[in-house]
PDB file of C-alpha atoms in Angstrom:
ATOM      1  CA  MET J 293       0.000   0.000   0.000  1.00  0.00           C
ATOM      2  CA  MET J 294       2.833   2.391   0.790  1.00  0.00           C
ATOM      3  CA  THR J 295       4.280   1.788  -2.663  1.00  0.00           C
ATOM      4  CA  LEU J 296       0.947   2.710  -4.220  1.00  0.00           C
ATOM      5  CA  LEU J 297       0.835   5.956  -2.229  1.00  0.00           C
ATOM      6  CA  PHE J 298       4.395   6.807  -3.271  1.00  0.00           C
ATOM      7  CA  ILE J 299       3.610   6.126  -6.934  1.00  0.00           C
ATOM      8  CA  LEU J 300       0.462   8.253  -6.758  1.00  0.00           C
ATOM      9  CA  PHE J 301       2.353  11.166  -5.163  1.00  0.00           C
ATOM     10  CA  ALA J 302       5.073  10.837  -7.816  1.00  0.00           C
ATOM     11  CA  THR J 303       2.414  10.777 -10.545  1.00  0.00           C
ATOM     12  CA  SER J 304       0.850  13.900  -9.105  1.00  0.00           C
ATOM     13  CA  MET J 305       4.202  15.706  -9.128  1.00  0.00           C
ATOM     14  CA  TRP J 306       4.957  14.518 -12.672  1.00  0.00           C
ATOM     15  CA  LEU J 307       1.581  15.754 -13.910  1.00  0.00           C
ATOM     16  CA  GLY J 308       2.130  19.097 -12.203  1.00  0.00           C
ATOM     17  CA  TRP J 309       5.578  19.537 -13.736  1.00  0.00           C
ATOM     18  CA  HIS J 310       4.176  18.819 -17.181  1.00  0.00           C
ATOM     19  CA  GLY J 311       1.456  21.467 -16.924  1.00  0.00           C
ATOM     20  CA  LYS J 312      -1.503  19.173 -16.309  1.00  0.00           C
ATOM     21  CA  ARG J 313      -2.832  21.060 -13.301  1.00  0.00           C
ATOM     22  CA  LYS J 314      -6.331  19.588 -12.891  1.00  0.00           C
ATOM     23  CA  PRO J 315      -5.299  15.923 -13.203  1.00  0.00           C
ATOM     24  CA  ALA J 316      -2.387  16.597 -10.823  1.00  0.00           C
ATOM     25  CA  ILE J 317      -4.717  18.091  -8.223  1.00  0.00           C
ATOM     26  CA  PHE J 318      -7.174  15.214  -8.640  1.00  0.00           C
ATOM     27  CA  VAL J 319      -4.471  12.552  -8.185  1.00  0.00           C
ATOM     28  CA  PHE J 320      -3.060  14.477  -5.212  1.00  0.00           C
ATOM     29  CA  LEU J 321      -6.466  14.659  -3.485  1.00  0.00           C
ATOM     30  CA  VAL J 322      -7.135  10.966  -4.123  1.00  0.00           C
ATOM     31  CA  THR J 323      -3.739  10.159  -2.619  1.00  0.00           C
ATOM     32  CA  ILE J 324      -4.420  12.305   0.455  1.00  0.00           C
ATOM     33  CA  ALA J 325      -7.763  10.523   0.921  1.00  0.00           C
ATOM     34  CA  LEU J 326      -6.033   7.132   0.688  1.00  0.00           C
ATOM     35  CA  CYS J 327      -3.394   8.282   3.199  1.00  0.00           C
ATOM     36  CA  ALA J 328      -6.129   9.340   5.624  1.00  0.00           C
ATOM     37  CA  PHE J 329      -7.908   5.997   5.199  1.00  0.00           C
ATOM     38  CA  TRP J 330      -4.667   4.062   5.708  1.00  0.00           C
ATOM     39  CA  PHE J 331      -3.811   6.108   8.814  1.00  0.00           C
ATOM     40  CA  LYS J 332      -7.296   5.570  10.298  1.00  0.00           C
ATOM     41  CA  HIS J 333      -7.023   1.842   9.594  1.00  0.00           C
ATOM     42  CA  HIS J 334      -3.734   1.572  11.473  1.00  0.00           C
ATOM     43  CA  ALA J 335      -4.593   4.035  14.237  1.00  0.00           C
ATOM     44  CA  THR J 336      -7.851   2.318  15.185  1.00  0.00           C
ATOM     45  CA  SER J 337      -7.103  -1.352  14.606  1.00  0.00           C
ATOM     46  CA  GLU J 338      -6.769  -3.549  17.648  1.00  0.00           C
ATOM     47  CA  LEU J 339      -3.371  -5.036  18.376  1.00  0.00           C
ATOM     48  CA  HIS J 340      -3.435  -8.745  19.201  1.00  0.00           C
ATOM     49  CA  ILE J 341      -0.416  -9.087  21.461  1.00  0.00           C
ATOM     50  CA  ASP J 342      -0.095 -11.991  23.877  1.00  0.00           C
ATOM     51  CA  LEU J 343       2.384 -11.300  26.641  1.00  0.00           C
TER      52      LEU J 343
END
């Protein structure tokens, strides 16, 4: 999943550098939404640790 986020951020930067502003913003916002989902998943999941 982290690789996907990295690739999406890189794609967003590449689109921005090549003058494709709207697609770059769209990809960036999708990536931010995925980051927020991934953070919430890890921040709220229960840890199953037997000590």
